[in-house]
mmCIF file of C-alpha atoms and ligand atoms in Angstrom:
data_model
loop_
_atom_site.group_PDB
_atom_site.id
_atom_site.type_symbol
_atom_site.label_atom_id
_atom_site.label_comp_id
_atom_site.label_asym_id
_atom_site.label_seq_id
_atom_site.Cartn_x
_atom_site.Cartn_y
_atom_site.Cartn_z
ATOM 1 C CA UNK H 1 -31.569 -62.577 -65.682
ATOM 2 C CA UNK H 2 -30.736 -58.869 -66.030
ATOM 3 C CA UNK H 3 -30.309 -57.650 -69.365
ATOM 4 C CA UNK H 4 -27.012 -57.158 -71.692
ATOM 5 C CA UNK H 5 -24.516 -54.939 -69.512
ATOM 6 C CA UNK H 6 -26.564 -54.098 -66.927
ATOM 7 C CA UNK H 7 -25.767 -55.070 -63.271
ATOM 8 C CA UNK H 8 -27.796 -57.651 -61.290
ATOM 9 C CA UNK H 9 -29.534 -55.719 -58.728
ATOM 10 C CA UNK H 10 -28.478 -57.194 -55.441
ATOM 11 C CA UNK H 11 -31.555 -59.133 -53.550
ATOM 12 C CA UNK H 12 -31.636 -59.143 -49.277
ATOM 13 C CA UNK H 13 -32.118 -62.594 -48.353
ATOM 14 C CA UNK H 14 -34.766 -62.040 -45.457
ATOM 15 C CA UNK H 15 -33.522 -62.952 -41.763
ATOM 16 C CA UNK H 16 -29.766 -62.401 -42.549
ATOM 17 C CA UNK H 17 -27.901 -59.418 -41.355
ATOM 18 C CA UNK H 18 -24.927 -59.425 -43.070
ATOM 19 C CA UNK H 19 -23.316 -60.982 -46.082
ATOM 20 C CA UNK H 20 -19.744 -60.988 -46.134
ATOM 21 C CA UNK H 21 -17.619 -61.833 -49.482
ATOM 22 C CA UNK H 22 -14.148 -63.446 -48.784
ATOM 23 C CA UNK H 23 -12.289 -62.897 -52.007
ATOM 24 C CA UNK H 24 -8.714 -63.323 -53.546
ATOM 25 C CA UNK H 25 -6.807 -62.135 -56.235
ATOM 26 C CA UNK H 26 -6.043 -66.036 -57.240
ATOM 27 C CA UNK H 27 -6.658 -69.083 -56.086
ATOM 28 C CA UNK H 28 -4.183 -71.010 -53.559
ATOM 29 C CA UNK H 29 -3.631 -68.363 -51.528
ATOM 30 C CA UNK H 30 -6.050 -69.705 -48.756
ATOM 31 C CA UNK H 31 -9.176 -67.302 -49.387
ATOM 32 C CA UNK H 32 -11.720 -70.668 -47.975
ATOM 33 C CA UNK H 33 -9.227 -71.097 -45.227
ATOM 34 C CA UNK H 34 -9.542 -67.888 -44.415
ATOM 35 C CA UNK H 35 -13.469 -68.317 -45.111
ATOM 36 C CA UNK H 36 -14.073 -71.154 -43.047
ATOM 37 C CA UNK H 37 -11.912 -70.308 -40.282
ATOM 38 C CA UNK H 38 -13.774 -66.683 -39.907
ATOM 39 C CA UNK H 39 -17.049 -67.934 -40.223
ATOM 40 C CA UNK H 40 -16.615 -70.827 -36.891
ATOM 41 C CA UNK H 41 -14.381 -67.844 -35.682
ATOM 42 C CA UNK H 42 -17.772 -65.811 -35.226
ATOM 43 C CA UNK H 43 -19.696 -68.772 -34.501
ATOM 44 C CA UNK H 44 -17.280 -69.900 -31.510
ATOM 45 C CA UNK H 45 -18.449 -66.008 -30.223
ATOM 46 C CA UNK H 46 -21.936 -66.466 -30.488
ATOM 47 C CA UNK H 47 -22.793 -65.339 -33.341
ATOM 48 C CA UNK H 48 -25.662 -67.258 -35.821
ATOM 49 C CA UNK H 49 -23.465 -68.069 -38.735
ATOM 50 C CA UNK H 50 -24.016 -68.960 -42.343
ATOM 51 C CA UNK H 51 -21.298 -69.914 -45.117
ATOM 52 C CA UNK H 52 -21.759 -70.571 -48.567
ATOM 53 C CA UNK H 53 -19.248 -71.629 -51.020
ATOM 54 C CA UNK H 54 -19.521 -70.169 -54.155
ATOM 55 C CA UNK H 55 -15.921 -70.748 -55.406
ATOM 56 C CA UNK H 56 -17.639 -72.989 -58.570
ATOM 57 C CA UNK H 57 -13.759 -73.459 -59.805
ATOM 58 C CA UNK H 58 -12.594 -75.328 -57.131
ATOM 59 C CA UNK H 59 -15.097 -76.045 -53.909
ATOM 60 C CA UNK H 60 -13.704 -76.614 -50.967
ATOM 61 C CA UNK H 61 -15.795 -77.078 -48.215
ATOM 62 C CA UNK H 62 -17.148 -79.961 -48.220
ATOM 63 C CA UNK H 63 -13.615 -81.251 -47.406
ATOM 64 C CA UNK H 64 -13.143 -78.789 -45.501
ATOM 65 C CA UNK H 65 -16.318 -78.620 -43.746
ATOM 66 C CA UNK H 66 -16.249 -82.953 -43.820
ATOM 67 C CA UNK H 67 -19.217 -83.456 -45.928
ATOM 68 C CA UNK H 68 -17.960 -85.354 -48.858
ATOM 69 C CA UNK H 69 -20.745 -88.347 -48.325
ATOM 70 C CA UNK H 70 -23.120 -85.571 -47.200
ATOM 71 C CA UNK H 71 -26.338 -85.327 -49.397
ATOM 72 C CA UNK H 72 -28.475 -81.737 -49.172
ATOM 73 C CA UNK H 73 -32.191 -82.151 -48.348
ATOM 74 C CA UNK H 74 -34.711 -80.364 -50.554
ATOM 75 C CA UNK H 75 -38.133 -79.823 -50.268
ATOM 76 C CA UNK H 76 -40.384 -78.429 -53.361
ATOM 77 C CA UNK H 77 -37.560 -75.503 -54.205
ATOM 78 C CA UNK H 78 -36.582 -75.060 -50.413
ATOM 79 C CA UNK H 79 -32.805 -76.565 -49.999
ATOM 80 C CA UNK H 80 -31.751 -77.008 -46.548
ATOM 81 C CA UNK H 81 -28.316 -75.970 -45.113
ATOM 82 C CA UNK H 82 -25.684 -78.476 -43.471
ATOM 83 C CA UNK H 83 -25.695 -78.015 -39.690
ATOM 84 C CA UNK H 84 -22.462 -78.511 -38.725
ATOM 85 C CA UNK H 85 -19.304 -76.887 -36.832
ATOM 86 C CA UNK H 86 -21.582 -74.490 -35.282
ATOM 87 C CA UNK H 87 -22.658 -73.284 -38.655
ATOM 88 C CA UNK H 88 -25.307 -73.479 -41.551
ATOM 89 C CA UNK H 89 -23.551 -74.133 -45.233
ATOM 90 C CA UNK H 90 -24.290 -74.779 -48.127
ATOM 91 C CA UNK H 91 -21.728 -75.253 -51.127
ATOM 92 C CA UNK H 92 -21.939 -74.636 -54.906
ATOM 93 C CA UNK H 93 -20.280 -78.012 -55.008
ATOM 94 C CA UNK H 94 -23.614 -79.932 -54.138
ATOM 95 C CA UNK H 95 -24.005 -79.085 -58.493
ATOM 96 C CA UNK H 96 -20.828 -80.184 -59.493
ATOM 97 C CA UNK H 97 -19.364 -83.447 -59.627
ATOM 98 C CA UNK H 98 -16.440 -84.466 -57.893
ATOM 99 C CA UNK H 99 -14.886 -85.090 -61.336
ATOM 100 C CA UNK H 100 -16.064 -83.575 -63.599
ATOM 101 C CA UNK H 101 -14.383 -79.816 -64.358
ATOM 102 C CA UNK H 102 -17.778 -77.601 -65.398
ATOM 103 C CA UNK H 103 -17.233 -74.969 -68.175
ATOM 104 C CA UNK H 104 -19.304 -72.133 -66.395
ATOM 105 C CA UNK H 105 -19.909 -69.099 -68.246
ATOM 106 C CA UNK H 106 -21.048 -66.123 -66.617
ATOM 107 C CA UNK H 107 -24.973 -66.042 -66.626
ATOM 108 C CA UNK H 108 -24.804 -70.130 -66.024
ATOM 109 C CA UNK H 109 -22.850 -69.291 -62.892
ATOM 110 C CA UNK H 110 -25.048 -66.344 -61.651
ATOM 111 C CA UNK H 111 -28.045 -68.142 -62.460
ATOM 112 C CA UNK H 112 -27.113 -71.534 -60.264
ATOM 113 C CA UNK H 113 -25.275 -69.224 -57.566
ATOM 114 C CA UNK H 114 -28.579 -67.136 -57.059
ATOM 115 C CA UNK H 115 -30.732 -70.044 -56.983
ATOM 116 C CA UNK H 116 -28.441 -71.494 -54.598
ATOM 117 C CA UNK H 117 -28.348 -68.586 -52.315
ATOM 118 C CA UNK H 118 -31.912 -67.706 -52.455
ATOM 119 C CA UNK H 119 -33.684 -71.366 -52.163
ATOM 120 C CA UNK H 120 -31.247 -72.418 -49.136
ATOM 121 C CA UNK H 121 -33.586 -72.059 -46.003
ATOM 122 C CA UNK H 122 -31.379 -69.747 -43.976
ATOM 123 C CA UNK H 123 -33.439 -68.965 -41.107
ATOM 124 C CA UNK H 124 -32.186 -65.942 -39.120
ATOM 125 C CA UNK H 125 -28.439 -65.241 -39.183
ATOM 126 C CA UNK H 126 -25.785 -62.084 -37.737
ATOM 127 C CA UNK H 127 -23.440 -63.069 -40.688
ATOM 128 C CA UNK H 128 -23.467 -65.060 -43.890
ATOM 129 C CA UNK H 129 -20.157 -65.553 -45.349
ATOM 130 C CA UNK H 130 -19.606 -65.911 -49.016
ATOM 131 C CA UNK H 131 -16.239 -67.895 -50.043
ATOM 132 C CA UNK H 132 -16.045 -66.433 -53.836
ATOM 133 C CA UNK H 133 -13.907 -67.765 -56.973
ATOM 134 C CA UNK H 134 -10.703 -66.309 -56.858
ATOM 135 C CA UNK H 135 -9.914 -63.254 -59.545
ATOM 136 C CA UNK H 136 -11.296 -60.524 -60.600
ATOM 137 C CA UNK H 137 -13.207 -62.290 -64.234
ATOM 138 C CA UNK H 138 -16.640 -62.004 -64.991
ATOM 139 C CA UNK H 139 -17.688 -65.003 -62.591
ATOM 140 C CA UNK H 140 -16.237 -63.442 -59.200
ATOM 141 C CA UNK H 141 -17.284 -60.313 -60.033
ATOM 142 C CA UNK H 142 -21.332 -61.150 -61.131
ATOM 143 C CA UNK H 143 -21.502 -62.685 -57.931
ATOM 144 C CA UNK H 144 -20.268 -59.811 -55.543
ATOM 145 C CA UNK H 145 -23.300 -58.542 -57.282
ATOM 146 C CA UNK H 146 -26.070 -60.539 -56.033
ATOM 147 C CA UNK H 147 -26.251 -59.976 -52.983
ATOM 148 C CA UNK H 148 -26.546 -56.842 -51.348
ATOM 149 C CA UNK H 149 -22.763 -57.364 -49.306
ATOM 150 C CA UNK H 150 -22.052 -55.775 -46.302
ATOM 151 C CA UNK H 151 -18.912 -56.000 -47.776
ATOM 152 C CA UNK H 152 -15.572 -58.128 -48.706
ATOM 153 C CA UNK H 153 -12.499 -59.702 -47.050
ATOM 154 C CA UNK H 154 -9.440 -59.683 -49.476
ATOM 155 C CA UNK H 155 -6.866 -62.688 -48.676
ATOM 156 C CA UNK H 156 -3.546 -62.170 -49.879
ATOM 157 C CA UNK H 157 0.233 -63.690 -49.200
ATOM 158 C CA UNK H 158 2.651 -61.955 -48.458
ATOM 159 C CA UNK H 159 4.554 -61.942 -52.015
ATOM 160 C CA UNK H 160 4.590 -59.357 -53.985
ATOM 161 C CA UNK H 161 3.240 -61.112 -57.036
ATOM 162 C CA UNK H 162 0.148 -61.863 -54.800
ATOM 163 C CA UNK H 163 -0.296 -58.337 -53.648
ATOM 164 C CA UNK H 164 -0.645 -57.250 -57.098
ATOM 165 C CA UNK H 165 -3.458 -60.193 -57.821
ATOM 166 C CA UNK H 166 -5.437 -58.559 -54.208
ATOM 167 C CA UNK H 167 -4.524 -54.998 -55.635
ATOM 168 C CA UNK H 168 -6.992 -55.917 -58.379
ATOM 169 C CA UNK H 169 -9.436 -57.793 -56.206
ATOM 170 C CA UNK H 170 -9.447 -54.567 -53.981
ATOM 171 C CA UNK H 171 -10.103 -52.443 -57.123
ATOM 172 C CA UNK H 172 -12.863 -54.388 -58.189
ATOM 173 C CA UNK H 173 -14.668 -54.017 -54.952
ATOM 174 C CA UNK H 174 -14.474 -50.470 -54.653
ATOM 175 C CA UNK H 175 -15.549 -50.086 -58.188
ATOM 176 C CA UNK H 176 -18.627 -52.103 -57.725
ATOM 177 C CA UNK H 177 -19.139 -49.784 -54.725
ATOM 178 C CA UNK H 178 -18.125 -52.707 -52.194
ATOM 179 C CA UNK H 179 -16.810 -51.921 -49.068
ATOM 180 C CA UNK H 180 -13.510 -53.731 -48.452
ATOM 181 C CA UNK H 181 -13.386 -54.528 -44.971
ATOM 182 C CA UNK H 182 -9.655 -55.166 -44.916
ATOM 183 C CA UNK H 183 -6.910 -57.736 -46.135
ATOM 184 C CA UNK H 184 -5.793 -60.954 -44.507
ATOM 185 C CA UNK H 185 -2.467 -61.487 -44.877
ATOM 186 C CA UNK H 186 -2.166 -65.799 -45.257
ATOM 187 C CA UNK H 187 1.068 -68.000 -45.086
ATOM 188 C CA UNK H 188 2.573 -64.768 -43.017
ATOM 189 C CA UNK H 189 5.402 -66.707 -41.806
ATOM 190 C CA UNK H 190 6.502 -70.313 -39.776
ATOM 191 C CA UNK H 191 7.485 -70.803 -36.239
ATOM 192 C CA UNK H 192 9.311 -74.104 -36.114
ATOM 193 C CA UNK H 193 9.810 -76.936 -33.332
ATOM 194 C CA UNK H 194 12.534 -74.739 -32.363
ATOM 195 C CA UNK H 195 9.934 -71.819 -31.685
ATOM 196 C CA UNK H 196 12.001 -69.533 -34.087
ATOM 197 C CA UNK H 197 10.059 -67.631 -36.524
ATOM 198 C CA UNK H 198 10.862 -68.255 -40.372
ATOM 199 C CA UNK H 199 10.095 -65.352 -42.691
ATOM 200 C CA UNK H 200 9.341 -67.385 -45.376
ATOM 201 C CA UNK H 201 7.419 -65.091 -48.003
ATOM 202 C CA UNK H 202 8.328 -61.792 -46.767
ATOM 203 C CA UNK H 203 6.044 -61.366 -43.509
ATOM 204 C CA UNK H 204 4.143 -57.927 -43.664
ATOM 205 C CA UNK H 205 4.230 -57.454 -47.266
ATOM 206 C CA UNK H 206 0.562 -57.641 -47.419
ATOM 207 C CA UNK H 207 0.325 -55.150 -43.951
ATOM 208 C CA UNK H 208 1.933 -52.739 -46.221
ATOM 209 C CA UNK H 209 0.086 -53.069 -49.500
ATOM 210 C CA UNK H 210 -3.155 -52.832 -47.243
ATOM 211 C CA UNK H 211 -2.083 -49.169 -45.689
ATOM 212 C CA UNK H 212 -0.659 -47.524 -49.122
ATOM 213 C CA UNK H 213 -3.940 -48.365 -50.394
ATOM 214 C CA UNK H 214 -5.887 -46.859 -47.562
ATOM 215 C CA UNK H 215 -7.216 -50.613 -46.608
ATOM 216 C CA UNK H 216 -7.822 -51.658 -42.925
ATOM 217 C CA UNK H 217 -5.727 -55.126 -42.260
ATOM 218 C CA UNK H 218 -7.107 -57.532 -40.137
ATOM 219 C CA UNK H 219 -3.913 -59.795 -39.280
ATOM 220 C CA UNK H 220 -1.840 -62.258 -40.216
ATOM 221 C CA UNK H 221 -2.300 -66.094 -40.275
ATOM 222 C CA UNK H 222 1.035 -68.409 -40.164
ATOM 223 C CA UNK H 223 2.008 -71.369 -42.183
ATOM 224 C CA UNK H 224 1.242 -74.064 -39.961
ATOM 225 C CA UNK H 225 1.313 -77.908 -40.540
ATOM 226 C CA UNK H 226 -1.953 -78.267 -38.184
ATOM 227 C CA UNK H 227 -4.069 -76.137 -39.587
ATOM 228 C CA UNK H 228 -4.043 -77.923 -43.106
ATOM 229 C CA UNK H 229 -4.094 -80.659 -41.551
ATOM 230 C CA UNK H 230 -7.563 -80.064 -39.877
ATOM 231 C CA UNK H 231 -8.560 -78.407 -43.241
ATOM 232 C CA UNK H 232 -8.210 -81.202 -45.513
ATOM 233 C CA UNK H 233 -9.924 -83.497 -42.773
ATOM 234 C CA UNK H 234 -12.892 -81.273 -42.064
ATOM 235 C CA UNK H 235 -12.348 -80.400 -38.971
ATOM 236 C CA UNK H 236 -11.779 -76.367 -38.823
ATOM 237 C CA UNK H 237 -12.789 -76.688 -34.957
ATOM 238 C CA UNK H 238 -9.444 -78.355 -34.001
ATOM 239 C CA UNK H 239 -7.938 -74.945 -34.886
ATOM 240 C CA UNK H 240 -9.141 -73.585 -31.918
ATOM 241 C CA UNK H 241 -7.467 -75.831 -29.628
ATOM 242 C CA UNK H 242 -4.179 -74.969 -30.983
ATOM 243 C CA UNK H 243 -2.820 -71.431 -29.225
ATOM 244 C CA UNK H 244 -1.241 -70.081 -32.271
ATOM 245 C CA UNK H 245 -3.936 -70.730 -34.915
ATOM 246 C CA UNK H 246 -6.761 -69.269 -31.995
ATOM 247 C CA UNK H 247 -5.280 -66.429 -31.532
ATOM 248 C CA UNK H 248 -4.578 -65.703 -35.251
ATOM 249 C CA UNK H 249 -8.267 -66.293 -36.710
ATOM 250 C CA UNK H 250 -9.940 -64.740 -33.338
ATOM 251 C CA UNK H 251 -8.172 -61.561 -34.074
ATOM 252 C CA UNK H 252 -8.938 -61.258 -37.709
ATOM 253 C CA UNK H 253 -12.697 -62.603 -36.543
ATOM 254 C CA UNK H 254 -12.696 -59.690 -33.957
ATOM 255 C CA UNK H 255 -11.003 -56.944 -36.666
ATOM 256 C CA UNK H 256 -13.683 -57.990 -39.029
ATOM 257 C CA UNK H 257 -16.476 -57.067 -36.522
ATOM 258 C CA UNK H 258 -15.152 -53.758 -35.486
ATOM 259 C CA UNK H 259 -14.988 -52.765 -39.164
ATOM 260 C CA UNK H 260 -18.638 -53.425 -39.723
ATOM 261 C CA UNK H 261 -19.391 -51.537 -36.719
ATOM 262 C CA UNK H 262 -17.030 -48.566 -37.948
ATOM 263 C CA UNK H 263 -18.457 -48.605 -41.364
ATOM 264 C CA UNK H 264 -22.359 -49.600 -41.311
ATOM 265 C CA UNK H 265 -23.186 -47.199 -37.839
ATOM 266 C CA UNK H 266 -26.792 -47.490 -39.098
ATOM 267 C CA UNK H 267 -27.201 -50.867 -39.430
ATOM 268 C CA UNK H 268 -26.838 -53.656 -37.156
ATOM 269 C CA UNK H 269 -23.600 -54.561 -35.486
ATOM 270 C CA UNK H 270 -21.918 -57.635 -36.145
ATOM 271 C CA UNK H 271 -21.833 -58.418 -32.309
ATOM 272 C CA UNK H 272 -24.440 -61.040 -30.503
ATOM 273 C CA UNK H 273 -27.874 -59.762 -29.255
HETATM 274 P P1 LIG E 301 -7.814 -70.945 -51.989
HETATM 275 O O1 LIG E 301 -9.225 -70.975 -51.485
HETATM 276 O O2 LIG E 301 -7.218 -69.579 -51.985
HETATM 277 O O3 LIG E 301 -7.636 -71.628 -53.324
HETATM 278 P P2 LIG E 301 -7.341 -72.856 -49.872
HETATM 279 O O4 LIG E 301 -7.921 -72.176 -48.679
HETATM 280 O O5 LIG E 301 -8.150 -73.926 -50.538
HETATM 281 O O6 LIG E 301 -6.898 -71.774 -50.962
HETATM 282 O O7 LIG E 301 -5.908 -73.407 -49.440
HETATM 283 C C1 LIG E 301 -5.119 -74.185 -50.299
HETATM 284 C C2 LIG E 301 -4.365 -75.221 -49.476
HETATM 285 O O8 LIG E 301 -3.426 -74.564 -48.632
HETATM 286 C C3 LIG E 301 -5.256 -76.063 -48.568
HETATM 287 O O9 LIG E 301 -4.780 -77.381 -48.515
HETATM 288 C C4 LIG E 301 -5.090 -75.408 -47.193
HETATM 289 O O10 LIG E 301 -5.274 -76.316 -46.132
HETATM 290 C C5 LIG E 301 -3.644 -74.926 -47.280
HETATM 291 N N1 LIG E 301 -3.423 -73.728 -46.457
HETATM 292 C C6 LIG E 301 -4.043 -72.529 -46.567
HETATM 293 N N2 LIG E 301 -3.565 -71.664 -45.662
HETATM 294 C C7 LIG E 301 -2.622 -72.324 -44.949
HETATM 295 C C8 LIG E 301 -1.753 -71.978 -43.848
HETATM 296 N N3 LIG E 301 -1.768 -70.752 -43.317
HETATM 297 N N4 LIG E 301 -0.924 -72.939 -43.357
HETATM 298 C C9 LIG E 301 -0.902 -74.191 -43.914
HETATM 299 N N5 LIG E 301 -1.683 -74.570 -44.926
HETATM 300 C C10 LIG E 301 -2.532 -73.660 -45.443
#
């Protein structure tokens, strides 16, 4: 535990490449959507994915990964990941019940969320993704701390109210010397049975918050009935099938990589070997 006001110095976990936050300025906005999505994104290209929900507020992965009746093996103080969708996760959830709403303070969440991290048997990996809490509180931002980050995904509607939430989640980053990869812009807009788009938020809202503030964006993901559909039944793969949602999280998967490759030229590209 590092002492009063000083930052956690952030530990490698040996074998993985890269460690990837996906953050939000508040929750509901789709930031483990977006998290899930990349990560099988990646995977779906080759890559040797990890994903680890940290979001202690509200975890979602295990419905949307499917592994509600799922039970983690352990061995000694080795924990070993879930194997599934092409992917190896683990979830903060495995320490909270169901129903039972945990008061976590600060230290109690860094303390379980590096023990998590650093006892799950990752083997090698390209990328480990990192869904955080939302905000920019103590919690979210101890944890961007832990790990040494490669750096963070910002998820943001299109509303103005929510680009001044991922306004602060970008300025928290950068302050903690993060490098923000880029913004998502979620819930973008609707294309209907009649195949006519519906600008229901105010489409490109997020585009343009991204650009004033000097912030690659990675592209846009629609509203679309499917796609929480397969999220709340665990089954992110089903995405892929569907043209629209493809095409959406494959760009923002491939946006992602070319980032890391503009930004970390002396370090390993996100890109399979
Ligand atoms: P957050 O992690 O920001 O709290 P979630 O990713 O858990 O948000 O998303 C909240 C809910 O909204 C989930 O039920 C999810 O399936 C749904 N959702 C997220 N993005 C979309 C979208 N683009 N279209 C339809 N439903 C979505």
């Amino acid at each position: 535990m590092p002492a009063p006001n000083q930052p956690p110095q952030p530990q490698a976990i040996p074998g993985v490449k890269h460690i990837i936050a996906v953050g939000a300025g508040k929750g509901g906005v789709g930031k483990s959507t977006i998290a899930v999505n990349l990560a099988v994104a990646l995977a779906r290209k080759g890559l040797r994915m990890g994903l680890l929900d940290g979001d202690i507020y509200g975890p979602s992965l295990p419905t949307m990964l499917g592994l509600h009746d799922a039970t983690p093996h352990s061995h000694e103080h080795t924990i070993y990941p879930f194997e599934i969708h092409g992917l190896k996760a683990m979830t903060i959830g495995v320490l909270v019940e169901d129903d039972k709403p945990l008061i976590w303070r600060g230290p109690m969440a860094h303390s379980a969320f590096q023990q998590l991290v650093t006892q799950t048997a990752w083997g090698e990996l390209d990328c480990l993704i990192i869904d955080l809490p939302p905000g920019t509180g103590d919690v979210p931002l101890t944890m961007s701390q832990i790990l040494p980050l490669t750096g963070a995904v910002i998820v943001c509607t299109p509303q103005k109210v929510a680009q001044d939430d991922a306004r602060r989640a970008l300025a928290m980053f950068r302050q903690l010397g993060i490098e923000v990869l880029g913004i998502v812009e979620n819930m973008s807009y609707f294309i209907g049975d009649d195949g006519k788009e519906y600008d229901l938020f105010g489409k490109g809202g997020a585009e343009m918050m991204a650009r004033s503030l000097g912030s690659p964006f990675l592209g846009s993901v629609p509203i679309n009935t499917a796609l929480r559909r397969n999220c709340d039944g665990g089954n992110p793969g089903a995405n892929f099938h569907d043209p629209q949602l493809a095409e959406a999280f494959n760009h923002v998967a491939q946006q992602v990589q070319q980032q890391v490759a503009v930004l970390k030229l002396d370090q390993p590209e996100l890109t399979v070997h």
